């Protein structure tokens, strides 16, 4: 029985054209993301007691996951989490405003400076992985990268923006031109959603008594 499910995209496959093309979105969501969900469920078949745990609980405490499926949970559970996070943070032509805008100015000196540093991290990431904007344990914004499908929540930070830089995310349209894909990504950042995630992350750190 399947315990984790693939939700439909929250918009049409062509909603991000021309920046991210329809065919890439179809394959990326329906095939790649579906495969992570399927392999996560298959791994959990071996440990039915873990099927009741949320994906977040599993990923936040990977050391508590039995060794025989730990890599599968890290890779496929991480893949499920990362993609489920990614889709709703994409929308065309949304302005960057509100608390997140002010926080980016405080942390990076401005939106352009943030974009430049995030882009360099994404372009410079060797192999497959993700680039993230996270709220760290000191309640500060930080750019980080993770290899493969490692999830930032396994490292105790709260993601507010992520970019999939696996070749499957861009190769059909951009081939080897990862910098063009990263540039295009900034046309489809759903800043209103990112702002909401940032505000929620701040509430979470406050509730945790970190400040
Ligand atoms: Mn992907």
Coordinates of N, CA and C and ligand atoms in Angstrom, one line a residue:
X1 N 0.8 -1.2 0.0 CA 0.0 0.0 0.0 C 0.9 1.2 0.0
X2 N 0.5 2.2 -0.8 CA 1.3 3.4 -0.9 C 0.9 4.4 0.2
X3 N 1.9 4.8 0.9 CA 1.7 5.7 2.0 C 2.0 7.2 1.7
X4 N 2.9 7.4 0.8 CA 3.2 8.7 0.3 C 2.7 8.9 -1.1
X5 N 2.2 10.0 -1.4 CA 1.5 10.2 -2.7 C 2.0 11.4 -3.4
X6 N 2.0 11.3 -4.7 CA 2.4 12.4 -5.6 C 1.1 13.3 -5.8
X7 N 1.2 14.6 -5.4 CA 0.1 15.5 -5.7 C 0.3 16.1 -7.1
X8 N -0.9 16.4 -7.7 CA -0.7 17.1 -9.0 C 0.0 18.4 -8.9
X9 N 0.6 18.9 -10.0 CA 1.1 20.2 -10.0 C 0.0 21.2 -9.6
X10 N 0.4 22.3 -8.9 CA -0.7 23.3 -8.6 C -1.0 24.3 -9.7
X11 N -0.6 23.9 -10.9 CA -0.8 24.8 -12.1 C -0.6 23.9 -13.4
X12 N -0.9 24.4 -14.5 CA -0.7 23.7 -15.7 C 0.8 23.4 -16.1
X13 N 1.0 22.4 -16.8 CA 2.4 22.0 -17.2 C 3.1 23.1 -18.0
X14 N 2.2 23.9 -18.7 CA 2.8 25.0 -19.5 C 2.8 26.3 -18.8
X15 N 2.5 26.4 -17.5 CA 2.3 27.6 -16.8 C 3.6 28.5 -16.7
X16 N 4.8 27.8 -16.8 CA 6.0 28.5 -16.6 C 6.8 28.8 -17.9
X17 N 6.1 28.5 -19.0 CA 6.6 28.8 -20.4 C 6.9 30.3 -20.5
X18 N 7.9 30.8 -21.2 CA 8.9 30.0 -21.9 C 10.1 29.7 -21.0
X19 N 10.0 30.0 -19.7 CA 11.3 29.9 -18.9 C 11.5 28.4 -18.6
X20 N 10.5 27.7 -18.2 CA 10.6 26.2 -18.0 C 9.5 25.6 -18.9
X21 N 9.9 24.8 -19.8 CA 9.0 24.3 -20.8 C 8.1 23.2 -20.4
X22 N 7.0 23.1 -21.1 CA 6.0 22.1 -20.8 C 6.5 20.7 -20.7
X23 N 7.3 20.3 -21.7 CA 7.7 18.9 -21.7 C 8.6 18.6 -20.5
X24 N 9.5 19.5 -20.2 CA 10.3 19.3 -19.0 C 9.5 19.1 -17.8
X25 N 8.4 20.0 -17.6 CA 7.6 19.9 -16.4 C 6.8 18.6 -16.4
X26 N 6.3 18.1 -17.5 CA 5.6 16.8 -17.5 C 6.5 15.7 -17.1
X27 N 7.7 15.6 -17.7 CA 8.6 14.5 -17.3 C 9.1 14.6 -15.9
X28 N 9.5 15.9 -15.5 CA 10.0 16.1 -14.2 C 9.0 15.7 -13.1
X29 N 7.8 16.2 -13.3 CA 6.8 15.9 -12.2 C 6.3 14.5 -12.4
X30 N 5.8 14.1 -13.5 CA 5.1 12.8 -13.7 C 6.0 11.6 -13.6
X31 N 7.3 11.8 -14.0 CA 8.2 10.6 -14.1 C 9.2 10.7 -12.9
X32 N 10.0 11.8 -12.9 CA 11.1 11.8 -11.9 C 10.5 11.9 -10.5
X33 N 9.6 12.9 -10.2 CA 9.0 13.0 -8.9 C 8.3 11.7 -8.5
X34 N 7.5 11.2 -9.4 CA 6.7 9.9 -9.2 C 7.7 8.8 -8.8
X35 N 8.8 8.7 -9.4 CA 9.8 7.7 -9.1 C 10.3 7.8 -7.7
X36 N 10.6 9.0 -7.2 CA 11.0 9.2 -5.8 C 9.9 8.7 -4.9
X37 N 8.7 9.0 -5.1 CA 7.6 8.6 -4.3 C 7.5 7.1 -4.3
X38 N 7.5 6.5 -5.4 CA 7.4 5.0 -5.5 C 8.5 4.3 -4.8
X39 N 9.7 4.8 -4.9 CA 10.9 4.1 -4.3 C 10.9 4.4 -2.8
X40 N 10.4 5.5 -2.4 CA 10.3 5.8 -0.9 C 9.3 4.8 -0.3
X41 N 8.1 4.6 -1.0 CA 7.1 3.7 -0.5 C 7.6 2.3 -0.5
X42 N 8.4 1.9 -1.5 CA 8.9 0.5 -1.6 C 9.9 0.3 -0.4
X43 N 10.7 1.3 -0.1 CA 11.6 1.1 1.0 C 10.9 1.0 2.3
X44 N 9.8 1.7 2.5 CA 9.1 1.7 3.8 C 8.3 0.4 4.0
X45 N 8.1 -0.3 2.9 CA 7.5 -1.7 3.0 C 8.2 -2.6 3.9
X46 N 9.5 -2.4 4.0 CA 10.3 -3.2 4.9 C 10.2 -2.8 6.4
X47 N 9.7 -1.6 6.6 CA 9.6 -1.2 8.0 C 8.2 -0.5 8.2
X48 N 7.2 -1.3 8.3 CA 5.8 -0.8 8.4 C 5.6 0.2 9.5
X49 N 6.4 0.1 10.6 CA 6.3 1.0 11.7 C 6.6 2.4 11.3
X50 N 7.4 2.6 10.3 CA 7.8 3.9 9.8 C 6.8 4.6 8.9
X51 N 5.8 3.7 8.4 CA 4.9 4.3 7.4 C 4.0 5.3 8.0
X52 N 3.8 5.3 9.4 CA 3.0 6.3 10.0 C 3.7 7.6 10.2
X53 N 5.0 7.6 10.1 CA 5.8 8.9 10.3 C 5.7 9.8 9.1
X54 N 5.7 11.1 9.4 CA 5.6 12.0 8.3 C 7.0 12.1 7.6
X55 N 7.0 12.5 6.4 CA 8.2 12.6 5.6 C 9.2 13.6 6.4
X56 N 8.7 14.6 7.0 CA 9.5 15.6 7.7 C 10.2 14.9 8.9
X57 N 9.4 14.1 9.6 CA 10.0 13.4 10.8 C 11.1 12.4 10.3
X58 N 10.9 11.7 9.3 CA 11.9 10.8 8.8 C 13.2 11.6 8.4
X59 N 13.0 12.7 7.7 CA 14.2 13.4 7.1 C 14.9 14.2 8.2
X60 N 14.2 14.6 9.2 CA 14.8 15.4 10.3 C 15.7 14.5 11.2
X61 N 15.4 13.2 11.2 CA 16.1 12.3 12.0 C 16.5 11.1 11.3
X62 N 17.4 11.3 10.3 CA 17.8 10.2 9.4 C 18.6 9.1 10.2
X63 N 19.3 9.5 11.3 CA 20.0 8.5 12.1 C 19.0 7.6 12.8
X64 N 17.8 8.0 12.9 CA 16.8 7.1 13.6 C 16.1 6.2 12.6
X65 N 16.5 6.3 11.3 CA 15.9 5.4 10.3 C 16.8 4.2 10.2
X66 N 16.3 3.0 10.2 CA 17.1 1.8 10.2 C 18.1 1.8 9.0
X67 N 19.3 1.3 9.3 CA 20.4 1.4 8.4 C 20.1 0.8 7.0
X68 N 19.3 -0.2 6.9 CA 19.1 -0.9 5.7 C 18.2 -0.1 4.7
X69 N 17.5 0.9 5.2 CA 16.8 1.8 4.3 C 17.1 3.3 4.4
X70 N 18.2 3.6 5.2 CA 18.5 5.0 5.4 C 18.9 5.7 4.1
X71 N 19.7 5.1 3.3 CA 20.1 5.7 2.0 C 18.8 5.9 1.1
X72 N 18.0 4.9 1.1 CA 16.7 5.0 0.3 C 15.9 6.2 0.8
X73 N 15.7 6.3 2.1 CA 14.9 7.4 2.6 C 15.6 8.8 2.4
X74 N 16.9 8.8 2.5 CA 17.6 10.1 2.2 C 17.4 10.5 0.8
X75 N 17.6 9.5 -0.1 CA 17.6 9.8 -1.6 C 16.2 10.0 -2.1
X76 N 15.3 9.0 -1.8 CA 14.0 9.1 -2.4 C 13.0 9.9 -1.5
X77 N 13.1 9.8 -0.2 CA 12.4 10.7 0.7 C 12.8 12.1 0.5
X78 N 14.1 12.3 0.4 CA 14.6 13.7 0.1 C 14.1 14.2 -1.3
X79 N 14.1 13.3 -2.3 CA 13.6 13.7 -3.6 C 12.2 14.1 -3.6
X80 N 11.4 13.3 -2.8 CA 9.9 13.6 -2.7 C 9.8 15.0 -2.0
X81 N 10.4 15.1 -0.9 CA 10.3 16.4 -0.1 C 10.7 17.6 -1.0
X82 N 11.9 17.5 -1.6 CA 12.5 18.6 -2.3 C 11.6 19.1 -3.5
X83 N 11.1 18.1 -4.2 CA 10.2 18.4 -5.3 C 8.8 18.9 -4.9
X84 N 8.3 18.3 -3.8 CA 7.0 18.8 -3.3 C 7.1 20.2 -2.8
X85 N 8.3 20.6 -2.3 CA 8.6 21.9 -1.9 C 8.7 22.9 -3.1
X86 N 9.4 22.4 -4.1 CA 9.8 23.2 -5.3 C 8.6 23.7 -6.1
X87 N 7.6 22.8 -6.4 CA 6.6 23.1 -7.4 C 5.8 24.4 -6.9
X88 N 5.3 24.5 -5.7 CA 4.5 25.6 -5.3 C 5.3 26.9 -5.2
X89 N 6.6 26.9 -5.3 CA 7.4 28.1 -5.2 C 7.7 28.7 -6.5
X90 N 7.0 28.2 -7.6 CA 7.2 28.7 -8.9 C 6.0 29.3 -9.5
X91 N 6.1 30.5 -9.9 CA 5.1 31.3 -10.6 C 5.7 32.4 -11.4
X92 N 5.1 32.7 -12.5 CA 5.7 33.7 -13.4 C 5.5 35.1 -12.9
X93 N 6.5 36.0 -13.0 CA 6.3 37.4 -12.8 C 5.7 37.9 -11.5
X94 N 6.2 37.4 -10.4 CA 5.8 37.8 -9.1 C 6.9 38.7 -8.5
X95 N 6.5 39.9 -8.0 CA 7.5 40.8 -7.5 C 8.0 40.4 -6.1
X96 N 9.2 40.7 -5.8 CA 9.8 40.4 -4.5 C 9.5 41.5 -3.5
X97 N 8.6 41.3 -2.6 CA 8.2 42.4 -1.7 C 8.0 41.8 -0.3
X98 N 7.9 42.7 0.7 CA 7.5 42.3 2.0 C 8.7 41.9 2.9
X99 N 8.5 41.1 3.9 CA 9.5 40.8 4.9 C 10.8 40.2 4.2
X100 N 10.5 39.3 3.2 CA 11.6 38.6 2.6 C 12.5 39.6 1.9
X101 N 11.9 40.6 1.3 CA 12.7 41.6 0.5 C 13.6 42.3 1.5
X102 N 13.0 42.7 2.7 CA 13.8 43.4 3.7 C 14.9 42.5 4.2
X103 N 14.6 41.3 4.4 CA 15.6 40.3 5.0 C 16.7 40.1 4.0
X104 N 16.4 40.0 2.7 CA 17.5 39.8 1.7 C 18.4 41.1 1.6
X105 N 17.8 42.2 1.8 CA 18.6 43.5 1.9 C 19.5 43.4 3.1
X106 N 19.0 43.0 4.2 CA 19.8 43.0 5.4 C 20.9 41.9 5.3
X107 N 20.6 40.8 4.7 CA 21.6 39.7 4.7 C 22.6 39.7 3.6
X108 N 22.1 40.3 2.4 CA 23.0 40.2 1.3 C 23.3 41.6 0.7
X109 N 22.6 42.6 1.2 CA 22.8 43.9 0.6 C 21.9 44.3 -0.5
X110 N 21.0 43.4 -0.8 CA 20.0 43.7 -1.8 C 19.6 42.5 -2.6
X111 N 18.5 42.6 -3.4 CA 18.0 41.5 -4.2 C 19.0 41.1 -5.3
X112 N 19.5 42.1 -5.9 CA 20.5 41.8 -7.0 C 21.7 41.0 -6.5
X113 N 22.2 41.5 -5.3 CA 23.4 40.8 -4.8 C 23.0 39.4 -4.3
X114 N 21.8 39.2 -3.8 CA 21.4 37.9 -3.4 C 21.3 37.0 -4.7
X115 N 20.7 37.5 -5.7 CA 20.5 36.7 -7.0 C 21.9 36.3 -7.5
X116 N 22.8 37.2 -7.5 CA 24.1 37.0 -8.0 C 24.8 35.8 -7.2
X117 N 24.7 35.9 -5.9 CA 25.4 34.9 -5.0 C 24.7 33.5 -5.1
X118 N 23.3 33.6 -5.2 CA 22.6 32.3 -5.3 C 22.9 31.7 -6.7
X119 N 23.0 32.5 -7.7 CA 23.3 32.0 -9.1 C 24.7 31.4 -9.1
X120 N 25.6 32.0 -8.5 CA 27.0 31.5 -8.5 C 27.0 30.1 -7.8
X121 N 26.3 30.0 -6.7 CA 26.2 28.8 -6.0 C 25.6 27.7 -6.9
X122 N 24.5 28.0 -7.6 CA 23.8 27.0 -8.4 C 24.7 26.6 -9.6
X123 N 25.3 27.6 -10.2 CA 26.2 27.3 -11.4 C 27.4 26.5 -11.0
X124 N 27.9 26.8 -9.8 CA 29.2 26.2 -9.4 C 29.0 24.8 -8.7
X125 N 27.7 24.4 -8.4 CA 27.5 23.1 -7.8 C 27.9 22.0 -8.7
X126 N 28.9 21.2 -8.3 CA 29.3 20.1 -9.2 C 28.4 18.9 -9.1
X127 N 28.0 18.4 -10.3 CA 27.2 17.2 -10.3 C 25.7 17.6 -10.1
X128 N 25.0 16.7 -9.5 CA 23.5 16.9 -9.3 C 23.3 17.3 -7.8
X129 N 22.3 18.2 -7.7 CA 21.9 18.7 -6.4 C 21.0 19.9 -6.4
X130 N 21.0 20.6 -5.3 CA 20.0 21.7 -5.2 C 20.8 22.9 -4.6
X131 N 20.3 24.1 -4.9 CA 20.8 25.3 -4.2 C 19.6 25.9 -3.5
X132 N 19.8 26.3 -2.2 CA 18.7 26.7 -1.3 C 19.0 28.1 -0.7
X133 N 17.9 28.7 -0.4 CA 17.9 29.9 0.5 C 17.2 29.3 1.8
X134 N 17.9 29.4 2.9 CA 17.3 28.8 4.1 C 17.4 29.8 5.3
X135 N 16.6 29.5 6.3 CA 16.7 30.2 7.6 C 17.5 29.3 8.5
X136 N 18.7 29.7 8.9 CA 19.5 28.9 9.7 C 19.2 28.9 11.2
X137 N 19.9 28.2 12.0 CA 19.6 28.1 13.4 C 19.8 29.4 14.2
X138 N 20.4 30.4 13.6 CA 20.6 31.7 14.2 C 19.5 32.7 13.6
X139 N 18.5 32.1 12.9 CA 17.4 32.9 12.4 C 17.9 33.9 11.3
X140 N 19.0 33.4 10.6 CA 19.5 34.3 9.5 C 19.3 33.6 8.2
X141 N 19.2 34.4 7.1 CA 19.1 33.8 5.8 C 20.5 33.4 5.4
X142 N 20.6 32.2 4.7 CA 21.8 31.7 4.3 C 21.6 30.9 2.9
X143 N 22.6 31.0 2.0 CA 22.6 30.2 0.8 C 23.4 29.0 1.1
X144 N 22.8 27.8 0.7 CA 23.5 26.6 0.8 C 23.2 25.7 -0.4
X145 N 24.1 24.7 -0.6 CA 23.8 23.7 -1.6 C 23.8 22.3 -0.9
X146 N 23.0 21.4 -1.5 CA 23.0 20.0 -1.0 C 23.3 19.1 -2.3
X147 N 24.0 18.0 -2.1 CA 24.3 17.1 -3.2 C 23.1 16.2 -3.3
X148 N 23.0 15.6 -4.5 CA 22.0 14.6 -4.8 C 20.6 15.0 -4.4
X149 N 19.8 14.2 -3.6 CA 18.5 14.7 -3.1 C 18.5 14.9 -1.6
X150 N 19.7 15.2 -1.1 CA 19.8 15.6 0.4 C 18.9 16.8 0.6
X151 N 18.2 16.7 1.7 CA 17.2 17.8 2.0 C 17.8 18.7 3.1
X152 N 17.5 20.0 2.9 CA 18.0 20.9 4.0 C 17.4 20.7 5.3
X153 N 16.2 20.1 5.4 CA 15.6 19.8 6.7 C 16.4 18.8 7.5
X154 N 17.2 17.9 6.8 CA 18.0 17.0 7.4 C 19.2 17.6 8.1
X155 N 19.4 18.9 7.8 CA 20.5 19.7 8.4 C 20.0 20.7 9.4
X156 N 18.8 20.6 9.7 CA 18.3 21.5 10.8 C 18.0 22.9 10.4
X157 N 17.9 23.2 9.1 CA 17.6 24.5 8.6 C 16.2 24.5 7.9
X158 N 15.6 25.6 7.7 CA 14.3 25.7 7.1 C 14.4 26.3 5.7
X159 N 14.1 25.6 4.7 CA 14.2 26.2 3.3 C 13.0 27.1 3.0
X160 N 13.4 28.2 2.3 CA 12.3 29.1 1.9 C 12.3 29.3 0.4
X161 N 13.4 28.8 -0.3 CA 13.5 28.8 -1.7 C 14.5 27.8 -2.1
X162 N 14.2 27.0 -3.2 CA 15.2 26.0 -3.7 C 15.2 25.9 -5.2
X163 N 16.4 25.6 -5.7 CA 16.5 25.4 -7.1 C 17.1 24.0 -7.4
X164 N 16.3 23.3 -8.2 CA 16.8 21.9 -8.6 C 17.8 22.1 -9.8
X165 N 19.0 21.7 -9.5 CA 20.0 21.9 -10.6 C 20.5 20.5 -11.1
X166 N 19.6 19.5 -11.0 CA 19.9 18.2 -11.7 C 19.6 18.5 -13.2
X167 N 20.4 17.8 -14.0 CA 20.2 18.0 -15.5 C 18.8 17.7 -15.9
X168 N 18.1 16.8 -15.2 CA 16.7 16.5 -15.7 C 15.8 17.7 -15.5
X169 N 16.2 18.7 -14.7 CA 15.3 19.9 -14.5 C 15.4 20.9 -15.7
X170 N 16.5 20.7 -16.5 CA 16.7 21.8 -17.5 C 17.2 21.3 -18.9
X171 N 17.6 20.0 -19.0 CA 18.4 19.6 -20.1 C 17.7 19.7 -21.5
X172 N 16.4 19.4 -21.5 CA 15.6 19.4 -22.7 C 15.6 20.7 -23.4
X173 N 15.5 21.8 -22.6 CA 15.5 23.1 -23.1 C 16.9 23.8 -23.2
X174 N 17.6 23.6 -22.1 CA 18.9 24.4 -22.0 C 20.2 23.5 -22.2
X175 N 20.0 22.2 -22.4 CA 21.2 21.3 -22.6 C 22.2 21.6 -21.5
X176 N 23.4 22.0 -22.0 CA 24.5 22.2 -21.0 C 24.6 23.6 -20.4
X177 N 23.6 24.4 -20.8 CA 23.7 25.8 -20.4 C 23.0 26.1 -19.1
X178 N 23.6 25.6 -18.0 CA 23.0 25.7 -16.7 C 22.8 27.2 -16.3
X179 N 23.8 28.1 -16.7 CA 23.6 29.5 -16.3 C 22.3 30.1 -16.9
X180 N 21.9 29.7 -18.1 CA 20.7 30.2 -18.7 C 19.5 29.7 -18.0
X181 N 19.5 28.5 -17.5 CA 18.4 28.0 -16.7 C 18.3 28.7 -15.4
X182 N 19.4 29.0 -14.8 CA 19.4 29.7 -13.5 C 18.8 31.1 -13.7
X183 N 19.3 31.7 -14.8 CA 18.7 33.1 -15.1 C 17.2 33.0 -15.3
X184 N 16.8 32.0 -16.0 CA 15.3 31.8 -16.3 C 14.5 31.6 -15.0
X185 N 15.2 30.9 -14.1 CA 14.5 30.5 -12.8 C 14.0 31.8 -12.1
X186 N 14.8 32.9 -12.2 CA 14.5 34.1 -11.4 C 13.3 34.8 -12.1
X187 N 12.8 34.4 -13.2 CA 11.6 34.9 -13.8 C 10.3 34.1 -13.2
X188 N 10.6 33.0 -12.6 CA 9.5 32.2 -12.1 C 9.5 31.9 -10.6
X189 N 10.2 32.7 -9.9 CA 10.2 32.6 -8.4 C 8.9 33.2 -7.9
X190 N 8.2 32.4 -7.2 CA 6.9 32.8 -6.6 C 7.2 33.5 -5.2
X191 N 7.6 34.8 -5.4 CA 8.1 35.5 -4.2 C 7.1 35.7 -3.1
X192 N 5.8 35.7 -3.5 CA 4.8 35.8 -2.5 C 4.7 34.6 -1.6
X193 N 4.9 33.4 -2.2 CA 5.0 32.2 -1.5 C 6.2 32.1 -0.7
X194 N 7.3 32.5 -1.2 CA 8.6 32.5 -0.5 C 8.5 33.4 0.7
X195 N 7.9 34.6 0.6 CA 7.7 35.5 1.7 C 6.9 34.8 2.8
X196 N 5.8 34.1 2.4 CA 5.0 33.3 3.4 C 5.8 32.3 4.1
X197 N 6.7 31.6 3.4 CA 7.5 30.5 4.0 C 8.5 31.2 5.0
X198 N 9.0 32.4 4.6 CA 10.0 33.1 5.4 C 9.3 33.5 6.7
X199 N 8.1 34.1 6.6 CA 7.4 34.6 7.8 C 7.1 33.4 8.7
X200 N 6.7 32.3 8.1 CA 6.4 31.0 8.9 C 7.7 30.5 9.6
X201 N 8.8 30.5 8.9 CA 10.1 30.1 9.4 C 10.5 30.9 10.6
X202 N 10.2 32.2 10.6 CA 10.6 33.1 11.7 C 9.7 32.7 12.9
X203 N 8.4 32.5 12.6 CA 7.5 32.1 13.7 C 8.0 30.8 14.4
X204 N 8.5 29.9 13.5 CA 8.9 28.6 14.0 C 10.2 28.8 14.9
X205 N 11.1 29.6 14.5 CA 12.3 29.8 15.3 C 12.0 30.5 16.6
X206 N 11.0 31.4 16.5 CA 10.6 32.1 17.7 C 9.9 31.1 18.7
X207 N 9.1 30.2 18.2 CA 8.4 29.2 19.0 C 9.4 28.3 19.6
X208 N 10.5 28.0 18.9 CA 11.5 27.1 19.4 C 12.4 27.8 20.5
X209 N 12.1 29.1 20.7 CA 12.8 29.9 21.7 C 14.2 30.3 21.4
X210 N 14.5 30.4 20.1 CA 15.8 30.7 19.7 C 16.1 32.2 19.8
X211 N 15.1 33.0 20.0 CA 15.3 34.4 20.2 C 14.2 35.0 20.9
Ligands
LIG1 MN1 14.3 17.2 -10.0

